[in-house]
mmCIF file of N, CA and C in Angstrom:
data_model
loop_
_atom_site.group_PDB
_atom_site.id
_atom_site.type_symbol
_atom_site.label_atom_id
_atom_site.label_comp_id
_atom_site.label_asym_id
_atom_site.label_seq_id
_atom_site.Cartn_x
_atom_site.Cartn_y
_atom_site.Cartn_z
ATOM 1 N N UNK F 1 102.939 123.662 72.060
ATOM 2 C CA UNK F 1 102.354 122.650 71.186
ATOM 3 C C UNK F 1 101.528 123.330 70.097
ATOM 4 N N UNK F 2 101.773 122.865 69.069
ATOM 5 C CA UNK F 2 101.580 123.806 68.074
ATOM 6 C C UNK F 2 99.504 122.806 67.654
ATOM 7 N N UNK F 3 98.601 122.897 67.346
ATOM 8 C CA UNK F 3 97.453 122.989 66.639
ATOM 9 C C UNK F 3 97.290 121.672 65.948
ATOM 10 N N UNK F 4 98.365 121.390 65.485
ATOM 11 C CA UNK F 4 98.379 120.210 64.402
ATOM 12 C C UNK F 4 98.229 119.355 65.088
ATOM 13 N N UNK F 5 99.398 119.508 66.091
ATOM 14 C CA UNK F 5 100.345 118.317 66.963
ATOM 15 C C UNK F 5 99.064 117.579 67.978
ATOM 16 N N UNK F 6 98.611 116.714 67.616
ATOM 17 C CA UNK F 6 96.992 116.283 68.432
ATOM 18 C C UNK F 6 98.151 115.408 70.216
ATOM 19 N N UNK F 7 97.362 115.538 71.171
ATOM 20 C CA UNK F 7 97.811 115.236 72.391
ATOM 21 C C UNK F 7 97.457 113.884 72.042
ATOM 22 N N UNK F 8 98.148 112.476 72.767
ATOM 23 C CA UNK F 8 97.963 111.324 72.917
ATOM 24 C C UNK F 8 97.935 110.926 73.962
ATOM 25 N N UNK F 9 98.697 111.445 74.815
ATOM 26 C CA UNK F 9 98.655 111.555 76.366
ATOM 27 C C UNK F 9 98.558 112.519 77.443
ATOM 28 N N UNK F 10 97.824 112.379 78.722
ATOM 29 C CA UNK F 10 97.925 113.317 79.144
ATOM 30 C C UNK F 10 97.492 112.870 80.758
ATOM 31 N N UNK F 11 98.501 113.460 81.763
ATOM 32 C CA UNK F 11 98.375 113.487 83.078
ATOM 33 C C UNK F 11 98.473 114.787 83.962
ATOM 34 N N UNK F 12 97.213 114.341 84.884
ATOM 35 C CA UNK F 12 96.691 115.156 85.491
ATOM 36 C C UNK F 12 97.212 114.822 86.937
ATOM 37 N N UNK F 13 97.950 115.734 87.855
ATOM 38 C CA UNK F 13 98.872 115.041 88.790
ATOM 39 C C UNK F 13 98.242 116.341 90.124
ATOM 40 N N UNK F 14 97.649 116.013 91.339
ATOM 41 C CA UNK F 14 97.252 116.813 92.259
ATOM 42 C C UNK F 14 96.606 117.852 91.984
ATOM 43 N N UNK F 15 95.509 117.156 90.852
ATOM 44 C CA UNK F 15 94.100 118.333 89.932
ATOM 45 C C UNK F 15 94.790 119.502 89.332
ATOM 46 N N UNK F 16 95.871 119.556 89.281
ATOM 47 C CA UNK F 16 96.052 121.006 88.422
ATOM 48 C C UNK F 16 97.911 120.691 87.588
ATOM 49 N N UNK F 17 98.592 120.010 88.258
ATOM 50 C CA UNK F 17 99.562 119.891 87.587
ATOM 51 C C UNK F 17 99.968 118.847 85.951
ATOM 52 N N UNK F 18 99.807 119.337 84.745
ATOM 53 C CA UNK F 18 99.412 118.487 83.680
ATOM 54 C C UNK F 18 100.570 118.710 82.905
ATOM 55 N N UNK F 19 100.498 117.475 82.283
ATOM 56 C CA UNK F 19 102.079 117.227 81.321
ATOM 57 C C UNK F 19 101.219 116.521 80.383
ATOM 58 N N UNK F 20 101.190 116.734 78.649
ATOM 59 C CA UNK F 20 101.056 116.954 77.555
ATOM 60 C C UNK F 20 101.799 116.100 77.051
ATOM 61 N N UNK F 21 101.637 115.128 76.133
ATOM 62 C CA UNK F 21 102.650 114.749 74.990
ATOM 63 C C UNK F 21 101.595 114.532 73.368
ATOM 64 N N UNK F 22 102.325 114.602 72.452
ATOM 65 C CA UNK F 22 101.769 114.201 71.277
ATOM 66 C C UNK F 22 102.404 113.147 70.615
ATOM 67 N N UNK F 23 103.196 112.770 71.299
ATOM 68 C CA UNK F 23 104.721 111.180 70.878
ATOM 69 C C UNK F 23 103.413 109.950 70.846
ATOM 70 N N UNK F 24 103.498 109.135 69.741
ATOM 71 C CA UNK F 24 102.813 107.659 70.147
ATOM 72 C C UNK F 24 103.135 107.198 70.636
ATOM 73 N N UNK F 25 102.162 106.280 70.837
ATOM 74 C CA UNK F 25 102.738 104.821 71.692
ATOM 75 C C UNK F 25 102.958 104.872 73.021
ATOM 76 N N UNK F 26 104.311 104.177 73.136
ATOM 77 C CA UNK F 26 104.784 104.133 74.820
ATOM 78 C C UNK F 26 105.781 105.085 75.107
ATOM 79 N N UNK F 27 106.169 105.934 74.049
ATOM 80 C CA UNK F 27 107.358 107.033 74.296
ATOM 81 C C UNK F 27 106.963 107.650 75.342
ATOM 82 N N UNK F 28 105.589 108.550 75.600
ATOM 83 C CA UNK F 28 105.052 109.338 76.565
ATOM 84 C C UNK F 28 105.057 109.036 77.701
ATOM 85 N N UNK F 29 105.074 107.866 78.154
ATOM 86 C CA UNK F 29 104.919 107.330 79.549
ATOM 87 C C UNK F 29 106.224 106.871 79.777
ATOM 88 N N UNK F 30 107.097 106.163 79.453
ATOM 89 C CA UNK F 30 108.690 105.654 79.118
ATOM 90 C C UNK F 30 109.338 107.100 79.475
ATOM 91 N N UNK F 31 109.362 107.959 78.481
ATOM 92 C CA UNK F 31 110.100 109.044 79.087
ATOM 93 C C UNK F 31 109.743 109.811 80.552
ATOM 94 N N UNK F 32 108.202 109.899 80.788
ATOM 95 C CA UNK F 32 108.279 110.425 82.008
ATOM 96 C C UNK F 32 108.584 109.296 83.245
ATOM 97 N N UNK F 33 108.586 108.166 83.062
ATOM 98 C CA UNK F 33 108.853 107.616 83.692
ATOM 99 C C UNK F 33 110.556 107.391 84.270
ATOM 100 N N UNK F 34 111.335 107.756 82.906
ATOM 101 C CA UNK F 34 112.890 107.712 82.752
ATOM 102 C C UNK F 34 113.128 109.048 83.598
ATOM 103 N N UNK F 35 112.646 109.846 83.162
ATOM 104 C CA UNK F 35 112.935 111.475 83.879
ATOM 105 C C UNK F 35 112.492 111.421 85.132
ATOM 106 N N UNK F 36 111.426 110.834 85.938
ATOM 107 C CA UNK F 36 111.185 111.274 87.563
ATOM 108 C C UNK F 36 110.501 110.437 87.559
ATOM 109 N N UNK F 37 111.114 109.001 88.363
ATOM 110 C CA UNK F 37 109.381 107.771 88.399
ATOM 111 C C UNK F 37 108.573 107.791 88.955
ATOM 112 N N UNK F 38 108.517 108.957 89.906
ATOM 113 C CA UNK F 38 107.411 109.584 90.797
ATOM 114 C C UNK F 38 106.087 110.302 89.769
ATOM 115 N N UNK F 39 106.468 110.995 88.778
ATOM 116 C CA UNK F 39 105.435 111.721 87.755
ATOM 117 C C UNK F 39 104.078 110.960 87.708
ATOM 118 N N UNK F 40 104.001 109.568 87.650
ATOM 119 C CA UNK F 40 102.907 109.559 87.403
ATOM 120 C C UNK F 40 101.830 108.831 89.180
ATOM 121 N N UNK F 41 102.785 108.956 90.096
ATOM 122 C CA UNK F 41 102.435 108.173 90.970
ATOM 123 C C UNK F 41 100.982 109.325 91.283
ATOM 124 N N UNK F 42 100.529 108.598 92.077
ATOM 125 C CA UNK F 42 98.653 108.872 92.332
ATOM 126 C C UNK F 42 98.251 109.687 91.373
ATOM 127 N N UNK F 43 98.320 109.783 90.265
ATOM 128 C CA UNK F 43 97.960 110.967 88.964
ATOM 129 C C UNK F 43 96.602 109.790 88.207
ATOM 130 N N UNK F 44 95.937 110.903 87.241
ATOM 131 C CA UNK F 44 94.882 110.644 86.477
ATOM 132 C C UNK F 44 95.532 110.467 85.431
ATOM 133 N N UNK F 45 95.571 109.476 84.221
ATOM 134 C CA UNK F 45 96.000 109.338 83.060
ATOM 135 C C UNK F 45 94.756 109.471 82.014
ATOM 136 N N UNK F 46 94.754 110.103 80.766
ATOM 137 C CA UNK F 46 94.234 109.905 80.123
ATOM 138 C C UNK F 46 94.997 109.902 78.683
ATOM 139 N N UNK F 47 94.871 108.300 78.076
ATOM 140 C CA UNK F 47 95.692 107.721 76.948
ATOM 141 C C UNK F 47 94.935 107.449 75.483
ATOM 142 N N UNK F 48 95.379 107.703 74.921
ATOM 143 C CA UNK F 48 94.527 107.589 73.523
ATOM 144 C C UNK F 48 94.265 105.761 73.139
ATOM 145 N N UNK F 49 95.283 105.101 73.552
ATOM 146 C CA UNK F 49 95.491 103.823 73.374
ATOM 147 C C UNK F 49 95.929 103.126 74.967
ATOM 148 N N UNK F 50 95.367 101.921 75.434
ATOM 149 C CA UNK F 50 95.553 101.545 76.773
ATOM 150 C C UNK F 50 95.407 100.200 76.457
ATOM 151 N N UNK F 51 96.605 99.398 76.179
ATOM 152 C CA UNK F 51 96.790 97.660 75.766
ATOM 153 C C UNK F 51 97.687 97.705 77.391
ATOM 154 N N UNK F 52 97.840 95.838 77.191
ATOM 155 C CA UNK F 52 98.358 95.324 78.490
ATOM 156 C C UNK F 52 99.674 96.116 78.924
ATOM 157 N N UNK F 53 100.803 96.575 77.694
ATOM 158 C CA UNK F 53 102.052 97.239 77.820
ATOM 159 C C UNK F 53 101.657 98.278 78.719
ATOM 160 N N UNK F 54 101.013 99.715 78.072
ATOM 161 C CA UNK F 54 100.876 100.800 78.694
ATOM 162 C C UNK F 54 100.204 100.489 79.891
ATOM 163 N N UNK F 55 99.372 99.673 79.996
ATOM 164 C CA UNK F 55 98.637 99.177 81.768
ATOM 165 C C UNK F 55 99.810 99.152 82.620
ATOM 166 N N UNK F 56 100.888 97.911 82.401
ATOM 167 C CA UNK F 56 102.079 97.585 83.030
ATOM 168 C C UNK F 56 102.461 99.044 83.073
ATOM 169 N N UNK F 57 103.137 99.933 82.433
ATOM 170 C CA UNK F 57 103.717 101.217 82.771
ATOM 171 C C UNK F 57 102.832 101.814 84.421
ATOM 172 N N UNK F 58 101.870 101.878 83.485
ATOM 173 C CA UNK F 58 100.557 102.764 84.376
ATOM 174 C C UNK F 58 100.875 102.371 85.949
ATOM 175 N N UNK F 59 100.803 100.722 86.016
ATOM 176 C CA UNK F 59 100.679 100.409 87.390
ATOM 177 C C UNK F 59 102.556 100.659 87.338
ATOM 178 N N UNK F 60 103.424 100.801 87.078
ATOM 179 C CA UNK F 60 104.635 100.407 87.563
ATOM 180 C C UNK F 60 104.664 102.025 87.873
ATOM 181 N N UNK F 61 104.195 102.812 87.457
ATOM 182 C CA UNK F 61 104.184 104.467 87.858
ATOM 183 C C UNK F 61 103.460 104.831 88.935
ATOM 184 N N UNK F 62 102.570 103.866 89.577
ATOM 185 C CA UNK F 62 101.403 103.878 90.436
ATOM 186 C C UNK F 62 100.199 105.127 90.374
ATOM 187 N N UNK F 63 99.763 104.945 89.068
ATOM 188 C CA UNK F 63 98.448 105.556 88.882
ATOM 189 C C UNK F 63 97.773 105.451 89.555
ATOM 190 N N UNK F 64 96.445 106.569 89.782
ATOM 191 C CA UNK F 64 95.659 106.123 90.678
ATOM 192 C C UNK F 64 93.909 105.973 89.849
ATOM 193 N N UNK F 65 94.538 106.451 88.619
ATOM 194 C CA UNK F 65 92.898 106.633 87.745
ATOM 195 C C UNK F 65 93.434 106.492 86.103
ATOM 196 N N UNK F 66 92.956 105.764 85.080
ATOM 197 C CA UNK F 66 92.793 105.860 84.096
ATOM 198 C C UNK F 66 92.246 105.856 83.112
ATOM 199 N N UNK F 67 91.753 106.502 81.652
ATOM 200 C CA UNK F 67 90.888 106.488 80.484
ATOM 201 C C UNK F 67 91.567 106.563 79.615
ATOM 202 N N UNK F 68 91.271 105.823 78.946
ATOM 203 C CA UNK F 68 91.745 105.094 77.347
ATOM 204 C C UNK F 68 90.853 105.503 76.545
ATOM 205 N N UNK F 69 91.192 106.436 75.589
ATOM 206 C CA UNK F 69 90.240 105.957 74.407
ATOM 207 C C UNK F 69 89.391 105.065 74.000
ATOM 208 N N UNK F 70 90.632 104.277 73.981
ATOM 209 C CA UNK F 70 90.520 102.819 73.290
ATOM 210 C C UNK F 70 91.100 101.776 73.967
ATOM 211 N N UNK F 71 90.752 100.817 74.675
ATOM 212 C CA UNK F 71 91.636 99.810 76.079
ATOM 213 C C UNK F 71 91.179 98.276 75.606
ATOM 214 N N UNK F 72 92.272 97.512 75.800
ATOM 215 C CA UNK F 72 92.213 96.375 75.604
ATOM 216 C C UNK F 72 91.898 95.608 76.867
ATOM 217 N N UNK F 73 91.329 94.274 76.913
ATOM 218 C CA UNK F 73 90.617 93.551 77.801
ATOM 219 C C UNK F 73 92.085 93.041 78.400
ATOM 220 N N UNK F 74 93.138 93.114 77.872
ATOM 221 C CA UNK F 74 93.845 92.631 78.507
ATOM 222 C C UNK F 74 94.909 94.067 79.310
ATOM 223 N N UNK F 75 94.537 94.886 78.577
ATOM 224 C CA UNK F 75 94.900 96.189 79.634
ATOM 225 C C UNK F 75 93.823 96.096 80.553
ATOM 226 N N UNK F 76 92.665 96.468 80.523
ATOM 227 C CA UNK F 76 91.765 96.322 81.841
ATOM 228 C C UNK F 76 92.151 95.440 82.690
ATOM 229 N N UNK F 77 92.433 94.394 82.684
ATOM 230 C CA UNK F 77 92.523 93.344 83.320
ATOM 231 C C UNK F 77 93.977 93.579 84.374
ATOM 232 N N UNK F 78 95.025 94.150 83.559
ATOM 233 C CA UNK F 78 95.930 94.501 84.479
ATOM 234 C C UNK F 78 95.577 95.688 85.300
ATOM 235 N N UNK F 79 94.963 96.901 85.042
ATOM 236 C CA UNK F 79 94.538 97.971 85.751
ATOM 237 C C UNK F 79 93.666 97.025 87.024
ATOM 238 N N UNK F 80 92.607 95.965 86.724
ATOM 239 C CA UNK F 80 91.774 95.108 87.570
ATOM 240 C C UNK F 80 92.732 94.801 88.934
ATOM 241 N N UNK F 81 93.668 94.336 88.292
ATOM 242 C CA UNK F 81 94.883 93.594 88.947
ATOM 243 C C UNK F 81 95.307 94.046 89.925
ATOM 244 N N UNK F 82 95.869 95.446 89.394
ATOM 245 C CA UNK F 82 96.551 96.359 90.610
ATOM 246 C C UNK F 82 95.612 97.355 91.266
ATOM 247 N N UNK F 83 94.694 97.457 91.202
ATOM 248 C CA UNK F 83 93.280 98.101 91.806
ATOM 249 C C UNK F 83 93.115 99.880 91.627
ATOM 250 N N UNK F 84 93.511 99.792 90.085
ATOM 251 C CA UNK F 84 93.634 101.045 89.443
ATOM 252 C C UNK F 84 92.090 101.385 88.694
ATOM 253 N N UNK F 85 91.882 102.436 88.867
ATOM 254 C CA UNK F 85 90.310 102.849 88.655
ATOM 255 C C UNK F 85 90.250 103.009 86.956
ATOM 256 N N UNK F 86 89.396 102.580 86.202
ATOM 257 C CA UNK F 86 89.766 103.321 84.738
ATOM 258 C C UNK F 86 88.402 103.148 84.048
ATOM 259 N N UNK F 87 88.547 103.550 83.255
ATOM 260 C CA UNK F 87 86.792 104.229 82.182
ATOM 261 C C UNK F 87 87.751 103.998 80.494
ATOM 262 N N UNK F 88 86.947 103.845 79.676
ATOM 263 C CA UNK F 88 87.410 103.718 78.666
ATOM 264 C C UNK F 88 85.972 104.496 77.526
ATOM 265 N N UNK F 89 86.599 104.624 76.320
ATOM 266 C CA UNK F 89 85.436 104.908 75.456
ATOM 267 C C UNK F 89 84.623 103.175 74.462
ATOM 268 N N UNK F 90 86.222 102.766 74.431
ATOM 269 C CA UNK F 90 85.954 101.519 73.379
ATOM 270 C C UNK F 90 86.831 100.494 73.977
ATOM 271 N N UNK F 91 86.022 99.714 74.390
ATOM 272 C CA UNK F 91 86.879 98.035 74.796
ATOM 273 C C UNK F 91 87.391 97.561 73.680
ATOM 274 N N UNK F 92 88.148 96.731 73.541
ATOM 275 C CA UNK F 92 88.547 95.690 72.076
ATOM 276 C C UNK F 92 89.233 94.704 72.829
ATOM 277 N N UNK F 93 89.217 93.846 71.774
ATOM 278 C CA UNK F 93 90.312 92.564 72.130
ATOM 279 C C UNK F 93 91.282 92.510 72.457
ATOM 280 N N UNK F 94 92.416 93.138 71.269
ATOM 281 C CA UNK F 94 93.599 93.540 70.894
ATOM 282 C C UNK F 94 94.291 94.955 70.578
ATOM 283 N N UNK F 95 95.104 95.279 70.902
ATOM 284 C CA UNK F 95 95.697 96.827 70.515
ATOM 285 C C UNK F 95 96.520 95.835 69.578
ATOM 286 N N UNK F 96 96.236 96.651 68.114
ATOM 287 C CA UNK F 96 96.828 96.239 66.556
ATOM 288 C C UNK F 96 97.825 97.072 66.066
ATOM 289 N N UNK F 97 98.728 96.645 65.207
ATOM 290 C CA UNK F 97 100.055 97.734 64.723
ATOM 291 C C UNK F 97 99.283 98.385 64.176
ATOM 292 N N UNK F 98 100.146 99.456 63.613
ATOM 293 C CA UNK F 98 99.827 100.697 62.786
ATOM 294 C C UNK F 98 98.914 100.273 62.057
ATOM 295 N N UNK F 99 99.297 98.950 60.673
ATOM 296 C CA UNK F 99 98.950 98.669 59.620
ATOM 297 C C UNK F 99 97.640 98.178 59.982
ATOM 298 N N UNK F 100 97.353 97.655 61.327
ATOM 299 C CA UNK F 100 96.195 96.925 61.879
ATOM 300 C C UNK F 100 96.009 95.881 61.082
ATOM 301 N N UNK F 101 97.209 94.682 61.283
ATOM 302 C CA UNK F 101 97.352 93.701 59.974
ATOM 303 C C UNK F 101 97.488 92.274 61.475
ATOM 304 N N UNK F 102 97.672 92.852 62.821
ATOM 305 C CA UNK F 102 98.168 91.881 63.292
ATOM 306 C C UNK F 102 98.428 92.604 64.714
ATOM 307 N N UNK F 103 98.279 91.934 66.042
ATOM 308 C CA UNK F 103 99.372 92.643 67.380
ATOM 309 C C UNK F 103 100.142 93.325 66.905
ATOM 310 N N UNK F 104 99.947 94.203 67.931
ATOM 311 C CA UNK F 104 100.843 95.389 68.438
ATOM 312 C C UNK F 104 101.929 94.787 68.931
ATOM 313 N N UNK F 105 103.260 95.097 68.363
ATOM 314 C CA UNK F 105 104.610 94.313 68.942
ATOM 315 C C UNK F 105 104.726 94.444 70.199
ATOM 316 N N UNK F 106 104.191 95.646 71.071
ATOM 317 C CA UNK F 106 104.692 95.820 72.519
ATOM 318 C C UNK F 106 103.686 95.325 72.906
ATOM 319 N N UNK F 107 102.161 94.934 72.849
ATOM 320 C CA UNK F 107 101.352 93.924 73.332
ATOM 321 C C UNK F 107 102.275 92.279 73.468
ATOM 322 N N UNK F 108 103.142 92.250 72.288
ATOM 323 C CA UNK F 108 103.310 90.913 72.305
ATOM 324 C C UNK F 108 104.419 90.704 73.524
ATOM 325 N N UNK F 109 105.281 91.956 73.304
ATOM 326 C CA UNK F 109 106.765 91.822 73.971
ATOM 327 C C UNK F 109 106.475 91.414 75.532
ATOM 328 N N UNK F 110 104.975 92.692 75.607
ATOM 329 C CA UNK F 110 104.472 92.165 76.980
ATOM 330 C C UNK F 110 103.451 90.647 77.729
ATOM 331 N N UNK F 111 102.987 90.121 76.249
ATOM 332 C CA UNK F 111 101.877 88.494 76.524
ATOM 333 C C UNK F 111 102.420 88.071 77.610
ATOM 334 N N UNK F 112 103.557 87.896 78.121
ATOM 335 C CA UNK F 112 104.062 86.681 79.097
ATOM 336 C C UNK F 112 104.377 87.542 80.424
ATOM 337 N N UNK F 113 104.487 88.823 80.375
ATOM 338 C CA UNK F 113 105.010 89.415 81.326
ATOM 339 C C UNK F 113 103.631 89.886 82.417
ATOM 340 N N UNK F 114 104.031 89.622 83.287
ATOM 341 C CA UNK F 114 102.481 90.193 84.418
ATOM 342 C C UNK F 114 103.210 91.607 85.795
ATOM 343 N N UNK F 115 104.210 91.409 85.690
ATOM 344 C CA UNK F 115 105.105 92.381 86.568
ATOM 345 C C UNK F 115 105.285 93.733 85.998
ATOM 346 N N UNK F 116 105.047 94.643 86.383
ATOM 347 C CA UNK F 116 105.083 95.936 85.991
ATOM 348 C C UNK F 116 106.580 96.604 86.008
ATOM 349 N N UNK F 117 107.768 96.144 86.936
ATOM 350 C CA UNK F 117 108.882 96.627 86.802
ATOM 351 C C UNK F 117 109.697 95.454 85.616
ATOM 352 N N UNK F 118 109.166 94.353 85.544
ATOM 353 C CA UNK F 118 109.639 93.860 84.454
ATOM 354 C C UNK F 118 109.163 94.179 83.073
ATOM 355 N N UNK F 119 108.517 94.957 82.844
ATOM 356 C CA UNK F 119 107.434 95.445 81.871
ATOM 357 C C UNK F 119 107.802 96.607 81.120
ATOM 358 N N UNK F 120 108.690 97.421 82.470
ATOM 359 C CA UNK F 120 109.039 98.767 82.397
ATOM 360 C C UNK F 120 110.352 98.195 81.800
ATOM 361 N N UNK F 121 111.420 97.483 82.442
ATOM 362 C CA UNK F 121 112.619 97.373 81.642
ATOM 363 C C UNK F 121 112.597 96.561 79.984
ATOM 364 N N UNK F 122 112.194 95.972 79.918
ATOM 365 C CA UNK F 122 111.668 95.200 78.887
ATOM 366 C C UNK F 122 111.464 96.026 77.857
ATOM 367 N N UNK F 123 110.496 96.678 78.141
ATOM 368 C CA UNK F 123 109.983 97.941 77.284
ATOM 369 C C UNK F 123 111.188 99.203 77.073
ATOM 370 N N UNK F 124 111.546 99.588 78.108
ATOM 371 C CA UNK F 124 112.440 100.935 78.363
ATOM 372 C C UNK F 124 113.724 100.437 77.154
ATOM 373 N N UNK F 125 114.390 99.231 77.183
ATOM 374 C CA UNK F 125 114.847 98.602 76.302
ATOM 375 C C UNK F 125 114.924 98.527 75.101
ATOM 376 N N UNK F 126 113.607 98.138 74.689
ATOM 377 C CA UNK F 126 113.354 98.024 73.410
ATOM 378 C C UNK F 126 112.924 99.741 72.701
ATOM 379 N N UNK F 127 112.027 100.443 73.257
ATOM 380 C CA UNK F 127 111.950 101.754 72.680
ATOM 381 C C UNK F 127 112.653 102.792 72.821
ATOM 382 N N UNK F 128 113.486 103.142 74.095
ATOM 383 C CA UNK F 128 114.136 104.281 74.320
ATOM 384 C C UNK F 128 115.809 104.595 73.658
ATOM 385 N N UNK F 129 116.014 102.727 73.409
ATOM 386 C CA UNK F 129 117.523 102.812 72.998
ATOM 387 C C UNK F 129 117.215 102.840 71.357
ATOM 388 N N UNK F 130 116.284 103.235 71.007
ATOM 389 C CA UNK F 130 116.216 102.944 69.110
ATOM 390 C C UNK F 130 116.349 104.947 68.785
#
């Protein structure tokens, strides 16, 4: 990883085993999740961004700890849910698009969804096949 490339995600798996990404969004968790769905099971996450989507991942990977940067009340609320431990720097309402003009499309894709393996396909769907 080259200097520039700033980390966005990062898991910490039996205190010493750590996997790195600098991909936004939900790519980071989607792919490790596609590659071995065990990766994130009892692991520490720490996410730059933590809305209801990436929560759903989190618990469908069975985290056992997470910190967000930045976490939405409606990500907490799912971490609440599945009795996942997490710390944040900044609560907010909403995780906002890029433009921060409006929701985050994968907040929205996820509003109705409360199931974490429905969350995961839903999602796996929409980002991995583009």
């Amino acid at each position: 990883m080259t200097d520039n490339q700033q980390t966005t995600c990062t898991v910490i798996k039996d205190g010493s085993r750590i996997y790195r990404s600098s991909q936004g969004g939900l790519r980071p968790l989607l792919s490790w999740l596609a590659d071995d769905p065990d990766l994130l099971k009892d692991s520490y996450v720490i996410d730059k961004v933590v809305g209801k989507a990436s929560a759903l991942l989190l618990a469908y990977g069975g985290v056992a700890r997470v910190h967000g940067q930045t976490m939405s009340r409606t990500g907490a609320d799912v971490l609440d849910a599945h009795g996942i431990e997490y710390s944040y720097d900044a609560l907010v309402d909403h995780v906002l698009n890029k433009d921060r003009t409006d929701m985050c499309p994968m907040e929205k894709k996820v509003a109705a969804i409360d199931d974490p393996a429905q969350a995961y396909a839903a999602l796996a769907a929409l980002i991995m096949h583009h």
